[in-house]
Structure formats: structure tokens, C-alpha cells
Amino acid sequence: MQTLTQVTPILIVAIFLTSLLIVPSVFVLGGNNTLTNIDGPFESQALLSQMPYNARVAIYDEDNLTVPAMSLAENLTNNIAEITTLLEGAGHSVEALTTDDILNHELLTADYDVFIIVNNIPRPSIFNHVKEFWLGGGSLLSFNGAMSYLWLAEILYPGWSGDPRYGSWNYLPSVELNVTARHPTMKDFHVNETVTHSANNWAVIAQTAIDGADNAYYYTTLLNNASTPNHVSAFAIDSGYKGGRVVQLPGDGSSISADFQSIIIDSVEWLVPKPKGRIVIDYAHQPRIGVDPWDDEFVTVVSSVNNFKQFRTLAVNHTFTFDKLYPSASGNLTADRLAPYDVLILVYPDLNYTSAEMTAVENWVSGGGSLLVLGDRTGMIGPNRGDITINNLLQNFDMSLGTSNILGNALMDPETHVTLENSPSITCGNRNYVNVIGSAVPIWTDAGNVVIAAQEFGSGRVILSGEMNVFDTALLSLTSNAQYSINVLNWLTAADADILVFTSYGYHRADAITALRDLGHSYQPLYTDDYIDNFIDSKDWGLVILDQSNFWFSNTELDAIYAYINAGGKLILSYFDVDDTSTHPVWSKIGVEYSADAVSSPDLLMWDSSHRIFTDPNNLDAANLTSNIAFGDSGDTLTVLSGYTALAGSSATEQAGNAYIVLSNDYQTLYNGYLIDACTGDEDDSTYRDSVELWQNEIAFMLNPPGGLPFNLDPMTLLIIGVGVLAVVVIGAVVYRTRGGGSSSKPKKKSTKKKK
């Protein structure tokens, strides 16, 4: 009895905790009483400006400080200890990578978000390895003389591959620096404030050099010399031109001032990529063609036009990351190496796959990974029959390459598939035909013969092309090849997506899409309103987001939206013209009636500033948001129907007929009759656009409204967890009594050290 008495309090606690997890679904509020799983707990759904983020940082560790012959840098150092300690103290993981590590292809976007070069120059043997990381969407944080490398690698100035010191950059004395922009890399500082740095000669770039670059639009000057403003000491690049983000700062990593400690931490957090998906191309089986001119060791043919260099650039510019999977002694296509990626690209291989690799790939696809397989004709001359190798890999799928040897370019004919959005035709060159059975479907055909097909396999997706060059540099600019390539990547990386998002403004960089990426959600984007009904019908969505800022919905599209809501679907809709179709039943389903047109560039006035869409996860901390873009029609003021709640409007207090934002009381629909994309200011002084923050709050709220289950899990999962918790606690209590309890000291966690 003594044992039972001592265990009883533990059992009571366990039963109590279990009861918190087991929530009957009848008590869950929301449209149609359906449950929506999201990718992370609500408390994790904040922009990086509002939450700690564990960035994965690699820092260059090279003691050979000899300046490479092509560089004009001087006084190189290898001071990485202070920055490592600073970033680890801020919660980030930091690993030192040597030249040998990088030569061994360890610098990958799947493993690291940011690569830091502290007043050093990568050795010539890894120039291209570091550039490859950046070209694939990885971010760079460089200090002082590392600017020389940025010039040499054509990162700062496209087309310029030399070191233009004395003309475009130099070393100049600087101590007090002037802040020139309000930016996420410097959240503690405002324009015209002064930042203090240790006295020395630090690298500066001429503002005129920035202004003359083809990618000048993507630069933000952060710090300059107040007395000679043409001398820029710090800048950021958020490029839609090529490659990942870049921040250049002064300093050599020693005696870091308090001001720059803050800037370094903020810079790393801003530099972290938030990709739509992670792509890797297989280099372990000698693809017939590759990406870069320096890939000759791993590909069969190196060509200036038959390569995937522009395809990678297009992918990265559309917020994907892109790695190469190099041969490894530890295994090539293994479960561990595939796990970080969403898409694996296989190009006509000149080395065979092992049976273990074929099994690993099939299991990976079945578990949610996606394949883009680029095959080709049977008449290819070379070391291997890649078409046969591909068919061996796909033996359990419903697609295979045929035995055709078709020569010459031709336009393909579209079938019916969601990847055809805005792609009326594509051009294919020499090609094979594809055999399609079972659940596989044709996408593009040539005189009735399938050339490109798709299949959903388990939880993953596959696209097979009978033409390996369809996305290479030679064909990418023809017809709709470029658009179709992005459609393919969007579809392949949305196998697990529960969210459909349409936007007609900003497209892949639209505020609603940026918000989704910041939240870490998988999503299927859509940019052509003609395809709204196709995509809505393509699967059961947990949430549909429609941001129609530029065009009008047709009655057919409104019918599709109405049917989706009527079936219990959850919707966020932003639209400007209820009066154009004011009698359509969709508006009563959303709970609004047209009242009047909004004035040009109106303010958005919060009627319930404590509501979660204004406070969580981003506290907008403002009574109103200001419109900074003059759309032709800024929206409508609305009358709210019974069963719906107005949260904001055109007047300082709630008044009938003045509503802008309307939420259904069952949290099924959220309507913005005001174009929140116009709120590009920063009223809450967070350094992030108000429009992105409001979109994020609305998405987070609709995915996890009041009354939802803990951690967004379904009741059965919660029941299983609860029973498991109870069992573990009971067993633990018995073991505790049996062994007599007690405690032992915990070993210290080993901090990240230099990699040998």
C-alpha cells in the first residue's frame, strides 16, 4: 500500500494531462466541424522578427591567409571565435567548415542556411563551391576584405568577374557610421542614427558602383560614412536576379562592438532562406548533362547551352533552393541523403542505379518526396542506355520510357492537368515517347503520343519527360517552357500541401505567399484565375486563400468559390469589387453586402485591435494601417450580415455600412473588402511590411481558430498520445520505486567546434 500511495499522485497528474489532450470533436468550433492540420504549432507561427530562430550557420575556417593572386584584398584574418560564440549564444547552430570540408561538398543549402566569410577569401580550389551554394539559394554574410571574393564570383555585379579595387571599392578609415535604411538586419537602429565600430581601415564600396549594377534594384545600402556618403560600409542584397541573399559588413571578427553584435545576429536571421521547396539534382550517376561549366568531373557532356544553369536560376528566383547530390563513399541515393529534399531531379543517367538505391527512391516518393525524371530517346550515343536505367528505377510506377527516337524541335499539345496553368504550348527537341498506364496521366503529347506524364504515387508525385532538354538553357526561353518548369516545381513541392493560394499581385513574391513561407507552410500557388475551379477541385484543401487585387472574378469563378464554401471549405478572400457581382450568392455566404466604394488609398481602421488577426503572431500595435499603393479600385465598404463579425473598417469606430474585414462567427470565412496588399508601410516599426504581417496573422488564425484541438492534432492522435503518456508515467513510477529513485548529474552538451 505504501508504494501505491506514493505512485497515486503521479497517476492523478497523468490522468489529468491525458484528459486535457482528449477533446471530443463535438466541441470543436469551425466551419462544418472539420479539423485542419497545419505544419507547426500556433506558437511557432511568427515572422523571424518576432521569434527566435535556430539558423544553421557554416563559418569559413581557413588559416592560410595568403591572398589569392586574382584578389586585391589585404590583411586577411581568420577570427571566427567571437562570431561563433555570439551566434551560438543567440540560439543558432554554428559549424566551422575548412577548405577540405567544402571541397568534399559539405556546403549545401539542405544543411546550412548561411555561410559566413570573416575577412577571408575562399581558396581558389573552392571558389566555385562557395558560388554554387549562393547560386543555389544559400545566403552569404561577408566581412571586410571578403568583399573581394564577392566581386570575383560575380555576386555583386553580374558580368564583372575581376577585382575592381581602387575603382569600385577600397579600404578607408571608419569609426562612426550613418544608418541609411530601416531594415531587418538592423532592427535596433533607425535612419540617421549612428553605429559605432572599432577604429580601423574597413572595406567600403562606392555607392555609384552599386547604382550602376544591373541588379541595383535589389540592393539596400545599410551604413555609409556620414561625411562621404558615397562610401558604403554595409549593404544587403535580396536578389530576384540570381542567387541567395547577401549581407556585407565591416570588421574582422575581433573586438566586436555592442552595436555590431546586434547587427550580426539580425543579419543572420534575415539571411535565412524560407524556400517554397528544396530541390536536388543527382550527380552520383553521371547525368548526360548538368548545370555548371565546372561540373565536367560528374557529367558526361558539358555544354554552354545544353545545361540547367538558367533552370536553377529560375527556380531560385522563385524561392526554391537547389543542390547537387555528389557521389559519396557513405552512399548516394540513400534515405538519409534524400530526406532533406522535396524534389529529386534525375537526368538521363550514364551510371546504373543499385537495387538499394531504387528501393530508397521508391520509398522516399511513397513517403512524400517528388521526382522529376528527364529521360530521352533510344538513339542516344554514350556510355549507357539511360532510358533503360530509368525504366528499371520506375518499374513499380505507371510510367515508362518507350522505344522511340524522334528528332527535331516541335510544339507539344496540352492535355488536362493543373501544371498547364498559363502554358498553352511548350517546345521539345529530340525525344522519346512515354508509356502511361494505371493512375499515371498524360500532360503533353506529340501527335497523340505522350511526351510528358505525371503520377501521384503514395504521398509523393512524379513527372516523367521523354525529353531531357525540355528545361535546359537552349529550350527554356522558347514558348511556355520556363512557365511550365515553374508550374512543375510548384506542383511537385505541394504533394503535402493543405493550402491553396491564388494571387494576382506580386505572384511568387506576393505578400500572402511570403507570409506562408515565413510560417513554414506547404502550399500550392496559383496565378491564373481561369484555373481557380480546376485547382479547388483537385483535392480537399484545408484552407483556400484568394488574393484578387488586379482583376475581376467571373461568375464561373464565383460559382466555384461558392461551391467550395458551401461544402464546408475554409476561405480567406481579399477582393475589391463586390458591387460588380453584388447579387451573386457567394457574398451572402461570406456575410457581406456592398455598401459603397472605398475612397482612393484609404486607411484600414481597427475596430477590435485586441483580436488575434491584429495581435498574433505579430502584434501590429497600431490603430490603423496606411495604404501606400493606389490600386485602381481600393475595395468596398460593407454591410455585415447576421452571423458575421466586422473587425475593421473605414471609420474610427464600428458603424453600419463601413466594414472592411469581416469574419464568420464559425471561423469558416474571412473576407477582406480592403486590399491589404496596399499596406506596404511599417506602422508597428517591426522592419517588416504590415501587409505581410496581417496576412500572416489572418492565415494563422484561420488555421487555428478558437476552440481548436491542442497542437492542431486530430482526436484519435491525441487519444493515442494521451494513453502513451499515461503508460510511460505508470511504468516510470514503477521503475522509480523498484530502483529507489535518485538523480545523477547530466553531462554538459558539447558545443559545436571546428570540424576536422
mmCIF file with all atom_site columns, N, CA and C in Angstrom, residues 698-721:
data_model
loop_
_atom_site.group_PDB
_atom_site.id
_atom_site.type_symbol
_atom_site.label_atom_id
_atom_site.label_alt_id
_atom_site.label_comp_id
_atom_site.label_asym_id
_atom_site.label_entity_id
_atom_site.label_seq_id
_atom_site.pdbx_PDB_ins_code
_atom_site.Cartn_x
_atom_site.Cartn_y
_atom_site.Cartn_z
_atom_site.occupancy
_atom_site.B_iso_or_equiv
_atom_site.pdbx_formal_charge
_atom_site.auth_seq_id
_atom_site.auth_comp_id
_atom_site.auth_asym_id
_atom_site.auth_atom_id
_atom_site.pdbx_PDB_model_num
ATOM 1  N N  . GLU A 1 698 ? -3.792  36.556 -40.302 1.00 0.00 ? 698 GLU A N  1
ATOM 2  C CA . GLU A 1 698 ? -5.054  36.001 -40.782 1.00 0.00 ? 698 GLU A CA 1
ATOM 3  C C  . GLU A 1 698 ? -4.929  34.509 -41.077 1.00 0.00 ? 698 GLU A C  1
ATOM 4  N N  . ILE A 1 699 ? -3.821  34.121 -41.701 1.00 0.00 ? 699 ILE A N  1
ATOM 5  C CA . ILE A 1 699 ? -3.605  32.705 -42.018 1.00 0.00 ? 699 ILE A CA 1
ATOM 6  C C  . ILE A 1 699 ? -3.498  31.887 -40.738 1.00 0.00 ? 699 ILE A C  1
ATOM 7  N N  . ALA A 1 700 ? -2.689  32.375 -39.797 1.00 0.00 ? 700 ALA A N  1
ATOM 8  C CA . ALA A 1 700 ? -2.511  31.648 -38.541 1.00 0.00 ? 700 ALA A CA 1
ATOM 9  C C  . ALA A 1 700 ? -3.831  31.494 -37.802 1.00 0.00 ? 700 ALA A C  1
ATOM 10 N N  . PHE A 1 701 ? -4.651  32.542 -37.805 1.00 0.00 ? 701 PHE A N  1
ATOM 11 C CA . PHE A 1 701 ? -5.937  32.481 -37.120 1.00 0.00 ? 701 PHE A CA 1
ATOM 12 C C  . PHE A 1 701 ? -6.861  31.463 -37.780 1.00 0.00 ? 701 PHE A C  1
ATOM 13 N N  . MET A 1 702 ? -6.955  31.505 -39.092 1.00 0.00 ? 702 MET A N  1
ATOM 14 C CA . MET A 1 702 ? -7.893  30.615 -39.781 1.00 0.00 ? 702 MET A CA 1
ATOM 15 C C  . MET A 1 702 ? -7.456  29.147 -39.701 1.00 0.00 ? 702 MET A C  1
ATOM 16 N N  . LEU A 1 703 ? -6.166  28.903 -39.580 1.00 0.00 ? 703 LEU A N  1
ATOM 17 C CA . LEU A 1 703 ? -5.687  27.539 -39.435 1.00 0.00 ? 703 LEU A CA 1
ATOM 18 C C  . LEU A 1 703 ? -5.841  27.023 -38.009 1.00 0.00 ? 703 LEU A C  1
ATOM 19 N N  . ASN A 1 704 ? -5.929  27.925 -37.057 1.00 0.00 ? 704 ASN A N  1
ATOM 20 C CA . ASN A 1 704 ? -6.033  27.523 -35.658 1.00 0.00 ? 704 ASN A CA 1
ATOM 21 C C  . ASN A 1 704 ? -6.959  28.477 -34.919 1.00 0.00 ? 704 ASN A C  1
ATOM 22 N N  . PRO A 1 705 ? -8.251  28.457 -35.230 1.00 0.00 ? 705 PRO A N  1
ATOM 23 C CA . PRO A 1 705 ? -9.190  29.373 -34.590 1.00 0.00 ? 705 PRO A CA 1
ATOM 24 C C  . PRO A 1 705 ? -9.473  28.965 -33.150 1.00 0.00 ? 705 PRO A C  1
ATOM 25 N N  . PRO A 1 706 ? -10.147 29.819 -32.384 1.00 0.00 ? 706 PRO A N  1
ATOM 26 C CA . PRO A 1 706 ? -10.517 29.437 -31.012 1.00 0.00 ? 706 PRO A CA 1
ATOM 27 C C  . PRO A 1 706 ? -11.340 28.154 -31.011 1.00 0.00 ? 706 PRO A C  1
ATOM 28 N N  . GLY A 1 707 ? -11.054 27.290 -30.031 1.00 0.00 ? 707 GLY A N  1
ATOM 29 C CA . GLY A 1 707 ? -11.799 26.041 -29.934 1.00 0.00 ? 707 GLY A CA 1
ATOM 30 C C  . GLY A 1 707 ? -11.142 24.883 -30.632 1.00 0.00 ? 707 GLY A C  1
ATOM 31 N N  . GLY A 1 708 ? -9.984  25.113 -31.278 1.00 0.00 ? 708 GLY A N  1
ATOM 32 C CA . GLY A 1 708 ? -9.287  24.025 -31.949 1.00 0.00 ? 708 GLY A CA 1
ATOM 33 C C  . GLY A 1 708 ? -8.607  23.108 -30.958 1.00 0.00 ? 708 GLY A C  1
ATOM 34 N N  . LEU A 1 709 ? -8.206  21.945 -31.418 1.00 0.00 ? 709 LEU A N  1
ATOM 35 C CA . LEU A 1 709 ? -7.557  20.979 -30.549 1.00 0.00 ? 709 LEU A CA 1
ATOM 36 C C  . LEU A 1 709 ? -6.115  21.373 -30.276 1.00 0.00 ? 709 LEU A C  1
ATOM 37 N N  . PRO A 1 710 ? -5.549  20.980 -29.127 1.00 0.00 ? 710 PRO A N  1
ATOM 38 C CA . PRO A 1 710 ? -4.161  21.309 -28.814 1.00 0.00 ? 710 PRO A CA 1
ATOM 39 C C  . PRO A 1 710 ? -3.226  20.816 -29.901 1.00 0.00 ? 710 PRO A C  1
ATOM 40 N N  . PHE A 1 711 ? -2.275  21.667 -30.274 1.00 0.00 ? 711 PHE A N  1
ATOM 41 C CA . PHE A 1 711 ? -1.218  21.333 -31.229 1.00 0.00 ? 711 PHE A CA 1
ATOM 42 C C  . PHE A 1 711 ? -1.778  20.930 -32.593 1.00 0.00 ? 711 PHE A C  1
ATOM 43 N N  . ASN A 1 712 ? -3.055  21.259 -32.848 1.00 0.00 ? 712 ASN A N  1
ATOM 44 C CA . ASN A 1 712 ? -3.664  21.006 -34.153 1.00 0.00 ? 712 ASN A CA 1
ATOM 45 C C  . ASN A 1 712 ? -3.717  19.541 -34.534 1.00 0.00 ? 712 ASN A C  1
ATOM 46 N N  . LEU A 1 713 ? -3.802  18.666 -33.532 1.00 0.00 ? 713 LEU A N  1
ATOM 47 C CA . LEU A 1 713 ? -3.857  17.239 -33.810 1.00 0.00 ? 713 LEU A CA 1
ATOM 48 C C  . LEU A 1 713 ? -5.305  16.760 -33.814 1.00 0.00 ? 713 LEU A C  1
ATOM 49 N N  . ASP A 1 714 ? -5.554  15.655 -34.518 1.00 0.00 ? 714 ASP A N  1
ATOM 50 C CA . ASP A 1 714 ? -6.908  15.125 -34.554 1.00 0.00 ? 714 ASP A CA 1
ATOM 51 C C  . ASP A 1 714 ? -7.191  14.335 -33.275 1.00 0.00 ? 714 ASP A C  1
ATOM 52 N N  . PRO A 1 715 ? -8.480  14.094 -32.949 1.00 0.00 ? 715 PRO A N  1
ATOM 53 C CA . PRO A 1 715 ? -8.818  13.457 -31.674 1.00 0.00 ? 715 PRO A CA 1
ATOM 54 C C  . PRO A 1 715 ? -8.173  12.094 -31.485 1.00 0.00 ? 715 PRO A C  1
ATOM 55 N N  . MET A 1 716 ? -8.143  11.251 -32.525 1.00 0.00 ? 716 MET A N  1
ATOM 56 C CA . MET A 1 716 ? -7.568  9.919  -32.365 1.00 0.00 ? 716 MET A CA 1
ATOM 57 C C  . MET A 1 716 ? -6.087  9.994  -32.033 1.00 0.00 ? 716 MET A C  1
ATOM 58 N N  . THR A 1 717 ? -5.360  10.904 -32.714 1.00 0.00 ? 717 THR A N  1
ATOM 59 C CA . THR A 1 717 ? -3.937  11.061 -32.406 1.00 0.00 ? 717 THR A CA 1
ATOM 60 C C  . THR A 1 717 ? -3.746  11.518 -30.976 1.00 0.00 ? 717 THR A C  1
ATOM 61 N N  . LEU A 1 718 ? -4.576  12.455 -30.544 1.00 0.00 ? 718 LEU A N  1
ATOM 62 C CA . LEU A 1 718 ? -4.483  12.934 -29.166 1.00 0.00 ? 718 LEU A CA 1
ATOM 63 C C  . LEU A 1 718 ? -4.793  11.818 -28.176 1.00 0.00 ? 718 LEU A C  1
ATOM 64 N N  . LEU A 1 719 ? -5.759  10.964 -28.495 1.00 0.00 ? 719 LEU A N  1
ATOM 65 C CA . LEU A 1 719 ? -6.085  9.844  -27.614 1.00 0.00 ? 719 LEU A CA 1
ATOM 66 C C  . LEU A 1 719 ? -4.901  8.902  -27.491 1.00 0.00 ? 719 LEU A C  1
ATOM 67 N N  . ILE A 1 720 ? -4.276  8.600  -28.633 1.00 0.00 ? 720 ILE A N  1
ATOM 68 C CA . ILE A 1 720 ? -3.115  7.709  -28.618 1.00 0.00 ? 720 ILE A CA 1
ATOM 69 C C  . ILE A 1 720 ? -1.986  8.320  -27.797 1.00 0.00 ? 720 ILE A C  1
ATOM 70 N N  . ILE A 1 721 ? -1.738  9.627  -27.991 1.00 0.00 ? 721 ILE A N  1
ATOM 71 C CA . ILE A 1 721 ? -0.695  10.307 -27.222 1.00 0.00 ? 721 ILE A CA 1
ATOM 72 C C  . ILE A 1 721 ? -1.027  10.246 -25.735 1.00 0.00 ? 721 ILE A C  1
#
